[in-house]
Amino acid sequence: MPREVRERQMLDAAVAAFARHGYQAASMDDIAEAAGVSKPLVYLYLKSKEDLFMACVRREIRALVAAVRQGTRERGAADQQLWNGLTAFFAHTAARPHGIAVLHRARTQGEPFVQEVTAMRVEITALVTGLLAQAARDTGCDGALAEREVSGLAHALVGAAESLAEWANARAAADGDAAPSAKETAATLMNFCWAGLENLTKGARWVPGPGR
Amino acid sequence: MPREVRERQMLDAAVAAFARHGYQAASMDDIAEAAGVSKPLVYLYLKSKEDLFMACVRREIRALVAAVRQGTRERGAADQQLWNGLTAFFAHTAARPHGIAVLHRARTQGEPFVQEVTAMRVEITALVTGLLAQAARDTGCDGALAEREVSGLAHALVGAAESLAEWANARAAADGDAAPSAKETAATLMNFCWAGLENLTKGARWVPGPGR
């Protein structure tokens, strides 16, 4: 069996183990057994538990970023592009719950893992900022929607999506039948934010009443 | 000087040090010096660096939760109550950037700190879920807005607020004059989500076109 196939099997087994048990508690014996290889082979290929975890984190980051890029590749009306991006994101997080759980674990494991996840978040937020800025230009409101506000909105959207994905996956883990589908989760976020964003691109704003 | 005053000085100094340097790099010598006490006194009162960090985390969690509870205490129209909660939250995060940074650090420091921050997030999300459910009942749309969707919306809102607070504080740290005020940040999130939520409470929904 070629090395890359063996390595993929090891990473698949490791992602599942780290997702289930966490970094500390996951056992290299169990990972080797689940991958159908000997433990020395895991160490030969991936060096150490830390390197194995890092390889998992990097693989899952690449997969998530690729899914979002793919989903937002096609230019279109702002709401359609946002919808495409959200459905691609939630389809990915629903299909790879272990991968998402590994990224969540990585965020709590100190350096160097936190840095990897932070860099991914910066990359996705920059992508979303670009899309929102484009939507603002398309609708001719790029003067009204300051660069600062576009950046803030992008951060809000990424935080909301991240939080919703965790919530949806927790529901699915607790009771798969009662969990929302990826499209339903995407629709929840779309309903949460779209009309707000749409009003912003039309120059309409929510204003607090006097004294509020 | 009474013990509680001394302890507060130690915690103030520790929060600033942990925020600036992180848990590992913060020095107990520097914390004692900044608090104007001897290092043995810090150990006598707070036991260990881990216990000191935990005391900081718990104090900042209590302060944040109290600010949000205070902000949302008064019943009112759904948009006003949301606005009150958001302005209270961002006023607090802007006024206590070190405290917020400590909570952010705690989330990356493994157990038992992650658990404390997770419990706080659960508490705040439950509070927000209650407010959204109340708003749904007030507008008579509690049948249309399923419990599941209200829960999803609350998670989206909490994730968005968390992400925006970090973004605003990073801006303030980089260049205080160019940073948005707490009210501006609250208005960004309000504009992001309110019209969306408002439409939901009116039964209006965003729907993808055919084939999307």
Tab-separated table of C-alpha atoms in Angstrom:
chain	number	residue	atom	x	y	z
A	1	MET	CA	0.000	0.000	0.000
A	2	PRO	CA	1.496	3.405	-0.949
A	3	ARG	CA	2.683	5.624	1.871
A	4	GLU	CA	0.124	8.345	1.169
A	5	VAL	CA	-2.750	5.884	1.510
A	6	ARG	CA	-1.328	4.544	4.793
A	7	GLU	CA	-0.810	8.081	6.032
A	8	ARG	CA	-4.369	9.035	5.176
A	9	GLN	CA	-5.634	6.028	7.139
A	10	MET	CA	-3.537	7.085	10.115
A	11	LEU	CA	-4.834	10.652	9.953
A	12	ASP	CA	-8.437	9.443	9.618
A	13	ALA	CA	-8.024	7.284	12.716
A	14	ALA	CA	-6.214	10.048	14.584
A	15	VAL	CA	-8.844	12.719	13.771
A	16	ALA	CA	-11.569	10.409	15.101
A	17	ALA	CA	-9.585	9.614	18.260
A	18	PHE	CA	-8.576	13.218	19.011
A	19	ALA	CA	-12.153	14.373	18.370
A	20	ARG	CA	-13.576	11.780	20.748
A	21	HIS	CA	-11.032	11.795	23.564
A	22	GLY	CA	-9.061	15.039	23.256
A	23	TYR	CA	-5.359	15.458	22.695
A	24	GLN	CA	-4.119	14.188	26.056
A	25	ALA	CA	-6.433	11.203	26.402
A	26	ALA	CA	-6.251	9.880	22.828
A	27	SER	CA	-4.054	6.784	22.714
A	28	MET	CA	-1.415	6.125	20.050
A	29	ASP	CA	-2.079	2.370	20.488
A	30	ASP	CA	-5.749	2.841	19.649
A	31	ILE	CA	-4.956	5.102	16.700
A	32	ALA	CA	-2.521	2.548	15.231
A	33	GLU	CA	-5.037	-0.257	15.742
A	34	ALA	CA	-7.901	1.712	14.173
A	35	ALA	CA	-5.649	2.532	11.192
A	36	GLY	CA	-4.707	-1.136	10.852
A	37	VAL	CA	-0.974	-0.467	11.222
A	38	SER	CA	1.706	-0.991	13.854
A	39	LYS	CA	2.484	1.757	16.342
A	40	PRO	CA	6.140	2.014	15.192
A	41	LEU	CA	4.874	2.756	11.675
A	42	VAL	CA	2.785	5.654	13.010
A	43	TYR	CA	5.895	7.082	14.707
A	44	LEU	CA	7.990	6.456	11.595
A	45	TYR	CA	5.564	8.410	9.411
A	46	LEU	CA	4.294	11.084	11.796
A	47	LYS	CA	7.204	11.351	14.297
A	48	SER	CA	5.336	12.098	17.546
A	49	LYS	CA	1.872	12.523	19.016
A	50	GLU	CA	2.312	16.289	18.769
A	51	ASP	CA	3.283	16.079	15.094
A	52	LEU	CA	0.401	13.710	14.423
A	53	PHE	CA	-2.061	16.119	16.066
A	54	MET	CA	-0.583	19.022	14.096
A	55	ALA	CA	-0.921	17.039	10.846
A	56	CYS	CA	-4.594	16.436	11.685
A	57	VAL	CA	-5.178	20.117	12.483
A	58	ARG	CA	-3.522	21.255	9.250
A	59	ARG	CA	-5.431	18.746	7.131
A	60	GLU	CA	-8.777	19.796	8.623
A	61	ILE	CA	-7.939	23.491	8.215
A	62	ARG	CA	-7.087	22.955	4.528
A	63	ALA	CA	-10.330	21.039	3.975
A	64	LEU	CA	-12.486	23.685	5.678
A	65	VAL	CA	-10.877	26.631	3.883
A	66	ALA	CA	-11.153	24.803	0.538
A	67	ALA	CA	-14.869	24.134	1.132
A	68	VAL	CA	-15.581	27.799	1.884
A	69	ARG	CA	-13.496	29.003	-1.089
A	70	GLN	CA	-15.265	26.541	-3.358
A	71	GLY	CA	-18.670	27.638	-2.078
A	72	THR	CA	-17.997	31.340	-2.665
A	73	ARG	CA	-16.070	30.975	-5.924
A	74	GLU	CA	-18.943	31.901	-8.212
A	75	ARG	CA	-19.795	35.607	-8.417
A	76	GLY	CA	-23.467	36.409	-8.079
A	77	ALA	CA	-25.975	38.573	-6.255
A	78	ALA	CA	-24.816	39.320	-2.713
A	79	ASP	CA	-27.527	37.242	-1.049
A	80	GLN	CA	-26.926	34.281	-3.373
A	81	GLN	CA	-23.184	34.376	-2.768
A	82	LEU	CA	-23.697	34.593	0.995
A	83	TRP	CA	-26.151	31.691	0.804
A	84	ASN	CA	-23.694	29.641	-1.275
A	85	GLY	CA	-20.929	30.294	1.227
A	86	LEU	CA	-23.093	29.447	4.241
A	87	THR	CA	-24.464	26.228	2.747
A	88	ALA	CA	-20.946	25.145	1.718
A	89	PHE	CA	-19.639	25.884	5.213
A	90	PHE	CA	-22.402	24.079	7.095
A	91	ALA	CA	-22.437	21.164	4.651
A	92	HIS	CA	-18.750	20.731	5.365
A	93	THR	CA	-18.998	21.070	9.151
A	94	ALA	CA	-21.954	18.635	9.230
A	95	ALA	CA	-20.173	16.096	7.019
A	96	ARG	CA	-16.919	16.235	9.007
A	97	PRO	CA	-17.912	16.567	12.660
A	98	HIS	CA	-14.677	14.921	13.824
A	99	GLY	CA	-12.575	17.333	11.793
A	100	ILE	CA	-14.430	20.305	13.270
A	101	ALA	CA	-14.094	18.846	16.766
A	102	VAL	CA	-10.322	18.539	16.235
A	103	LEU	CA	-10.120	22.237	15.296
A	104	HIS	CA	-12.160	23.055	18.376
A	105	ARG	CA	-9.815	20.966	20.535
A	106	ALA	CA	-6.772	22.558	18.900
A	107	ARG	CA	-8.013	25.982	19.955
A	108	THR	CA	-7.833	24.930	23.601
A	109	GLN	CA	-4.450	23.168	23.430
A	110	GLY	CA	-2.118	26.162	23.675
A	111	GLU	CA	0.676	26.899	21.207
A	112	PRO	CA	1.528	26.007	18.476
A	113	PHE	CA	-2.017	24.756	17.766
A	114	VAL	CA	-3.869	27.932	18.718
A	115	GLN	CA	-1.762	29.818	16.193
A	116	GLU	CA	-2.793	27.512	13.342
A	117	VAL	CA	-6.479	27.897	14.102
A	118	THR	CA	-6.099	31.658	14.543
A	119	ALA	CA	-4.385	31.935	11.147
A	120	MET	CA	-7.237	29.973	9.557
A	121	ARG	CA	-9.776	32.304	11.139
A	122	VAL	CA	-7.877	35.320	9.830
A	123	GLU	CA	-7.879	33.791	6.333
A	124	ILE	CA	-11.606	33.025	6.342
A	125	THR	CA	-12.450	36.429	7.813
A	126	ALA	CA	-10.402	38.122	5.080
A	127	LEU	CA	-12.311	36.111	2.480
A	128	VAL	CA	-15.663	37.135	4.011
A	129	THR	CA	-14.513	40.769	4.302
A	130	GLY	CA	-13.699	40.720	0.589
A	131	LEU	CA	-17.124	39.324	-0.259
A	132	LEU	CA	-18.930	41.931	1.855
A	133	ALA	CA	-16.831	44.745	0.386
A	134	GLN	CA	-17.663	43.432	-3.079
A	135	ALA	CA	-21.371	43.331	-2.207
A	136	ALA	CA	-21.105	46.920	-0.947
A	137	ARG	CA	-19.442	48.007	-4.215
A	138	ASP	CA	-22.017	46.137	-6.317
A	139	THR	CA	-24.860	47.904	-4.584
A	140	GLY	CA	-23.080	51.254	-4.682
A	141	CYS	CA	-23.002	51.681	-0.921
A	142	ASP	CA	-19.257	51.309	-0.463
A	143	GLY	CA	-19.045	54.960	0.593
A	144	ALA	CA	-21.691	54.569	3.286
A	145	LEU	CA	-20.408	51.245	4.606
A	146	ALA	CA	-16.993	52.233	5.883
A	147	GLU	CA	-14.138	49.765	5.616
A	148	ARG	CA	-14.206	49.550	9.387
A	149	GLU	CA	-17.822	48.505	9.478
A	150	VAL	CA	-17.367	45.918	6.713
A	151	SER	CA	-14.540	44.404	8.752
A	152	GLY	CA	-16.711	44.360	11.880
A	153	LEU	CA	-19.587	42.710	10.023
A	154	ALA	CA	-17.255	40.041	8.641
A	155	HIS	CA	-16.018	39.246	12.147
A	156	ALA	CA	-19.599	39.032	13.408
A	157	LEU	CA	-20.550	36.685	10.580
A	158	VAL	CA	-17.573	34.382	11.110
A	159	GLY	CA	-18.182	34.252	14.869
A	160	ALA	CA	-21.870	33.514	14.342
A	161	ALA	CA	-21.132	30.754	11.810
A	162	GLU	CA	-18.522	29.133	14.038
A	163	SER	CA	-20.836	29.161	17.035
A	164	LEU	CA	-23.789	27.791	15.037
A	165	ALA	CA	-21.709	24.975	13.550
A	166	GLU	CA	-20.668	23.853	17.033
A	167	TRP	CA	-24.265	24.026	18.204
A	168	ALA	CA	-25.556	22.032	15.215
A	169	ASN	CA	-22.874	19.367	15.651
A	170	ALA	CA	-23.600	19.077	19.372
A	171	ARG	CA	-27.266	18.533	18.527
A	172	ALA	CA	-26.378	15.914	15.925
A	173	ALA	CA	-24.113	14.100	18.389
A	174	ALA	CA	-26.852	14.095	21.046
A	175	ASP	CA	-29.692	13.009	18.744
A	176	GLY	CA	-29.095	12.805	15.006
A	177	ASP	CA	-32.794	12.748	14.067
A	178	ALA	CA	-33.654	15.923	15.960
A	179	ALA	CA	-30.647	17.834	14.616
A	180	PRO	CA	-31.092	20.507	11.953
A	181	SER	CA	-29.786	19.735	8.463
A	182	ALA	CA	-26.916	21.755	7.052
A	183	LYS	CA	-29.385	23.719	4.908
A	184	GLU	CA	-31.604	24.451	7.892
A	185	THR	CA	-28.632	25.742	9.878
A	186	ALA	CA	-27.527	27.880	6.935
A	187	ALA	CA	-31.097	29.235	6.642
A	188	THR	CA	-31.119	30.122	10.354
A	189	LEU	CA	-27.993	32.236	9.940
A	190	MET	CA	-29.220	33.690	6.646
A	191	ASN	CA	-32.449	34.767	8.334
A	192	PHE	CA	-30.517	36.101	11.285
A	193	CYS	CA	-28.303	38.332	9.228
A	194	TRP	CA	-29.485	38.773	5.694
A	195	ALA	CA	-32.254	41.326	6.026
A	196	GLY	CA	-29.950	43.258	8.356
A	197	LEU	CA	-27.128	43.256	5.831
A	198	GLU	CA	-29.571	43.902	3.009
A	199	ASN	CA	-30.877	47.003	4.762
A	200	LEU	CA	-27.319	48.174	5.309
A	201	THR	CA	-26.531	47.893	1.596
A	202	LYS	CA	-29.655	49.987	0.953
A	203	GLY	CA	-28.467	52.632	3.363
A	204	ALA	CA	-31.164	51.790	5.931
A	205	ARG	CA	-29.984	51.548	9.498
A	206	TRP	CA	-31.425	50.580	12.792
A	207	VAL	CA	-31.266	53.562	15.149
A	208	PRO	CA	-31.890	53.568	18.861
A	209	GLY	CA	-34.745	55.847	19.900
A	210	PRO	CA	-34.023	58.987	21.946
A	211	GLY	CA	-32.199	58.327	25.187
A	212	ARG	CA	-31.458	54.685	24.427
B	1	MET	CA	-4.865	47.170	54.694
B	2	PRO	CA	-7.712	44.603	54.797
B	3	ARG	CA	-7.123	41.289	53.083
B	4	GLU	CA	-9.865	41.844	50.475
B	5	VAL	CA	-8.281	45.107	49.326
B	6	ARG	CA	-4.852	43.451	49.052
B	7	GLU	CA	-6.381	40.543	47.178
B	8	ARG	CA	-8.110	42.858	44.748
B	9	GLN	CA	-4.807	44.624	44.073
B	10	MET	CA	-3.166	41.270	43.406
B	11	LEU	CA	-5.948	40.223	41.041
B	12	ASP	CA	-5.815	43.573	39.220
B	13	ALA	CA	-2.081	43.181	38.703
B	14	ALA	CA	-2.457	39.528	37.709
B	15	VAL	CA	-5.230	40.198	35.178
B	16	ALA	CA	-3.058	42.840	33.515
B	17	ALA	CA	-0.002	40.549	33.468
B	18	PHE	CA	-1.854	37.467	32.183
B	19	ALA	CA	-3.589	39.581	29.531
B	20	ARG	CA	-0.297	41.025	28.318
B	21	HIS	CA	2.002	38.020	28.506
B	22	GLY	CA	-0.192	34.927	28.666
B	23	TYR	CA	-0.385	32.345	31.411
B	24	GLN	CA	3.038	30.755	30.930
B	25	ALA	CA	5.043	33.930	30.401
B	26	ALA	CA	3.481	36.083	33.132
B	27	SER	CA	5.854	36.366	36.089
B	28	MET	CA	4.783	36.035	39.717
B	29	ASP	CA	7.602	38.456	40.633
B	30	ASP	CA	6.208	41.113	38.329
B	31	ILE	CA	2.662	40.547	39.571
B	32	ALA	CA	3.735	40.940	43.216
B	33	GLU	CA	5.702	44.073	42.374
B	34	ALA	CA	2.849	45.627	40.395
B	35	ALA	CA	0.473	44.860	43.290
B	36	GLY	CA	2.934	46.438	45.744
B	37	VAL	CA	3.215	43.299	47.866
B	38	SER	CA	5.809	40.588	48.480
B	39	LYS	CA	5.733	37.389	46.446
B	40	PRO	CA	5.240	35.179	49.549
B	41	LEU	CA	2.083	37.156	50.323
B	42	VAL	CA	0.722	36.402	46.839
B	43	TYR	CA	1.346	32.685	47.440
B	44	LEU	CA	-0.132	32.916	50.939
B	45	TYR	CA	-3.358	34.467	49.622
B	46	LEU	CA	-3.723	32.793	46.229
B	47	LYS	CA	-1.764	29.525	46.747
B	48	SER	CA	-0.237	29.006	43.285
B	49	LYS	CA	0.038	30.547	39.832
B	50	GLU	CA	-2.699	28.204	38.636
B	51	ASP	CA	-5.015	29.233	41.477
B	52	LEU	CA	-4.227	32.885	40.862
B	53	PHE	CA	-5.072	32.514	37.164
B	54	MET	CA	-8.279	30.679	38.053
B	55	ALA	CA	-9.235	33.451	40.510
B	56	CYS	CA	-8.708	36.006	37.707
B	57	VAL	CA	-10.793	33.949	35.257
B	58	ARG	CA	-13.644	33.552	37.748
B	59	ARG	CA	-13.645	37.234	38.690
B	60	GLU	CA	-13.785	38.325	35.044
B	61	ILE	CA	-16.536	35.807	34.261
B	62	ARG	CA	-18.630	37.103	37.158
B	63	ALA	CA	-18.130	40.714	36.026
B	64	LEU	CA	-19.065	39.962	32.411
B	65	VAL	CA	-22.162	37.939	33.287
B	66	ALA	CA	-23.275	40.610	35.764
B	67	ALA	CA	-22.898	43.325	33.100
B	68	VAL	CA	-25.019	41.399	30.595
B	69	ARG	CA	-27.668	40.554	33.220
B	70	GLN	CA	-27.804	44.167	34.332
B	71	GLY	CA	-28.117	45.362	30.723
B	72	THR	CA	-31.012	43.030	29.936
B	73	ARG	CA	-32.795	43.298	33.286
B	74	GLU	CA	-35.430	45.761	32.151
B	75	ARG	CA	-38.274	44.317	30.072
B	76	GLY	CA	-39.114	46.269	26.942
B	77	ALA	CA	-39.680	46.006	23.229
B	78	ALA	CA	-37.541	43.244	21.725
B	79	ASP	CA	-35.286	45.618	19.788
B	80	GLN	CA	-34.784	47.871	22.788
B	81	GLN	CA	-33.906	44.965	25.046
B	82	LEU	CA	-31.476	43.587	22.464
B	83	TRP	CA	-29.927	47.027	22.095
B	84	ASN	CA	-29.616	47.383	25.880
B	85	GLY	CA	-27.930	44.000	26.125
B	86	LEU	CA	-25.521	44.689	23.280
B	87	THR	CA	-24.515	48.132	24.545
B	88	ALA	CA	-24.009	46.737	28.071
B	89	PHE	CA	-21.885	43.894	26.693
B	90	PHE	CA	-19.672	46.052	24.467
B	91	ALA	CA	-19.371	48.798	27.086
B	92	HIS	CA	-18.055	46.154	29.466
B	93	THR	CA	-15.658	44.505	26.999
B	94	ALA	CA	-14.327	47.927	25.930
B	95	ALA	CA	-13.870	49.079	29.529
B	96	ARG	CA	-12.119	45.869	30.656
B	97	PRO	CA	-9.920	44.808	27.742
B	98	HIS	CA	-7.512	42.985	30.075
B	99	GLY	CA	-10.331	41.005	31.655
B	100	ILE	CA	-11.623	39.973	28.226
B	101	ALA	CA	-8.101	39.059	27.128
B	102	VAL	CA	-7.749	36.838	30.211
B	103	LEU	CA	-10.951	34.989	29.282
B	104	HIS	CA	-9.636	34.609	25.758
B	105	ARG	CA	-6.343	33.236	27.093
B	106	ALA	CA	-8.196	30.896	29.456
B	107	ARG	CA	-10.006	29.355	26.510
B	108	THR	CA	-6.673	28.269	25.027
B	109	GLN	CA	-5.117	26.992	28.266
B	110	GLY	CA	-6.693	23.545	28.483
B	111	GLU	CA	-8.572	22.244	31.513
B	112	PRO	CA	-9.771	23.334	34.028
B	113	PHE	CA	-9.878	26.837	32.505
B	114	VAL	CA	-11.658	25.890	29.281
B	115	GLN	CA	-14.473	24.430	31.359
B	116	GLU	CA	-15.014	27.704	33.246
B	117	VAL	CA	-15.251	29.726	30.049
B	118	THR	CA	-17.501	27.110	28.446
B	119	ALA	CA	-19.859	27.228	31.449
B	120	MET	CA	-20.004	31.036	31.191
B	121	ARG	CA	-20.845	30.794	27.497
B	122	VAL	CA	-23.621	28.298	28.273
B	123	GLU	CA	-25.013	30.680	30.907
B	124	ILE	CA	-24.971	33.723	28.622
B	125	THR	CA	-26.428	31.727	25.719
B	126	ALA	CA	-29.249	30.508	27.978
B	127	LEU	CA	-29.944	34.118	28.965
B	128	VAL	CA	-30.031	35.206	25.309
B	129	THR	CA	-32.197	32.208	24.375
B	130	GLY	CA	-34.687	33.257	27.060
B	131	LEU	CA	-34.760	36.822	25.732
B	132	LEU	CA	-35.327	35.679	22.144
B	133	ALA	CA	-38.040	33.233	23.240
B	134	GLN	CA	-39.689	36.066	25.180
B	135	ALA	CA	-39.502	38.330	22.126
B	136	ALA	CA	-41.070	35.548	20.049
B	137	ARG	CA	-43.909	35.169	22.583
B	138	ASP	CA	-44.433	38.947	22.779
B	139	THR	CA	-44.828	39.163	19.014
B	140	GLY	CA	-46.997	36.038	18.901
B	141	CYS	CA	-44.626	34.153	16.622
B	142	ASP	CA	-43.548	31.525	19.145
B	143	GLY	CA	-45.311	28.851	17.096
B	144	ALA	CA	-43.488	29.765	13.905
B	145	LEU	CA	-40.091	30.200	15.533
B	146	ALA	CA	-39.409	26.707	16.779
B	147	GLU	CA	-37.499	26.247	20.028
B	148	ARG	CA	-34.697	24.784	17.935
B	149	GLU	CA	-34.394	27.883	15.785
B	150	VAL	CA	-34.468	30.219	18.782
B	151	SER	CA	-31.605	28.230	20.277
B	152	GLY	CA	-29.663	28.421	16.999
B	153	LEU	CA	-30.217	32.177	16.752
B	154	ALA	CA	-29.005	32.669	20.331
B	155	HIS	CA	-25.811	30.749	19.563
B	156	ALA	CA	-25.283	32.824	16.417
B	157	LEU	CA	-25.757	36.054	18.358
B	158	VAL	CA	-23.370	35.054	21.153
B	159	GLY	CA	-20.715	33.929	18.657
B	160	ALA	CA	-21.074	37.149	16.682
B	161	ALA	CA	-20.834	39.312	19.815
B	162	GLU	CA	-17.772	37.452	21.096
B	163	SER	CA	-16.018	37.763	17.763
B	164	LEU	CA	-16.861	41.464	17.412
B	165	ALA	CA	-15.654	42.258	20.928
B	166	GLU	CA	-12.282	40.684	20.172
B	167	TRP	CA	-12.078	42.577	16.911
B	168	ALA	CA	-12.972	45.914	18.558
B	169	ASN	CA	-10.447	45.385	21.352
B	170	ALA	CA	-7.716	44.439	18.861
B	171	ARG	CA	-8.447	47.690	16.993
B	172	ALA	CA	-8.325	49.681	20.227
B	173	ALA	CA	-5.019	48.070	21.200
B	174	ALA	CA	-3.521	48.825	17.786
B	175	ASP	CA	-4.773	52.415	17.538
B	176	GLY	CA	-7.187	53.730	20.151
B	177	ASP	CA	-8.277	56.754	18.087
B	178	ALA	CA	-9.291	54.684	15.054
B	179	ALA	CA	-11.150	52.108	17.126
B	180	PRO	CA	-14.952	52.044	17.160
B	181	SER	CA	-16.697	53.101	20.367
B	182	ALA	CA	-18.714	50.530	22.317
B	183	LYS	CA	-21.919	52.059	20.941
B	184	GLU	CA	-20.629	51.897	17.384
B	185	THR	CA	-19.730	48.233	17.797
B	186	ALA	CA	-23.140	47.510	19.313
B	187	ALA	CA	-24.778	49.345	16.391
B	188	THR	CA	-22.785	47.258	13.888
B	189	LEU	CA	-24.120	44.045	15.417
B	190	MET	CA	-27.607	45.497	15.783
B	191	ASN	CA	-27.632	46.415	12.099
B	192	PHE	CA	-26.200	43.039	11.208
B	193	CYS	CA	-28.910	41.089	12.940
B	194	TRP	CA	-31.847	43.176	13.928
B	195	ALA	CA	-33.786	43.506	10.700
B	196	GLY	CA	-33.185	39.804	10.174
B	197	LEU	CA	-34.572	38.921	13.573
B	198	GLU	CA	-37.346	41.483	13.155
B	199	ASN	CA	-38.454	39.850	9.914
B	200	LEU	CA	-38.399	36.471	11.624
B	201	THR	CA	-40.699	37.687	14.380
B	202	LYS	CA	-43.055	38.955	11.636
B	203	GLY	CA	-43.030	35.555	9.986
B	204	ALA	CA	-41.026	36.818	6.981
B	205	ARG	CA	-38.181	34.593	5.904
B	206	TRP	CA	-35.378	34.724	3.443
B	207	VAL	CA	-35.809	31.880	0.952
B	208	PRO	CA	-33.283	30.707	-1.579
B	209	GLY	CA	-34.533	30.926	-5.184
B	210	PRO	CA	-35.214	27.727	-7.139
B	211	GLY	CA	-32.236	25.423	-7.401
B	212	ARG	CA	-30.127	27.314	-4.869
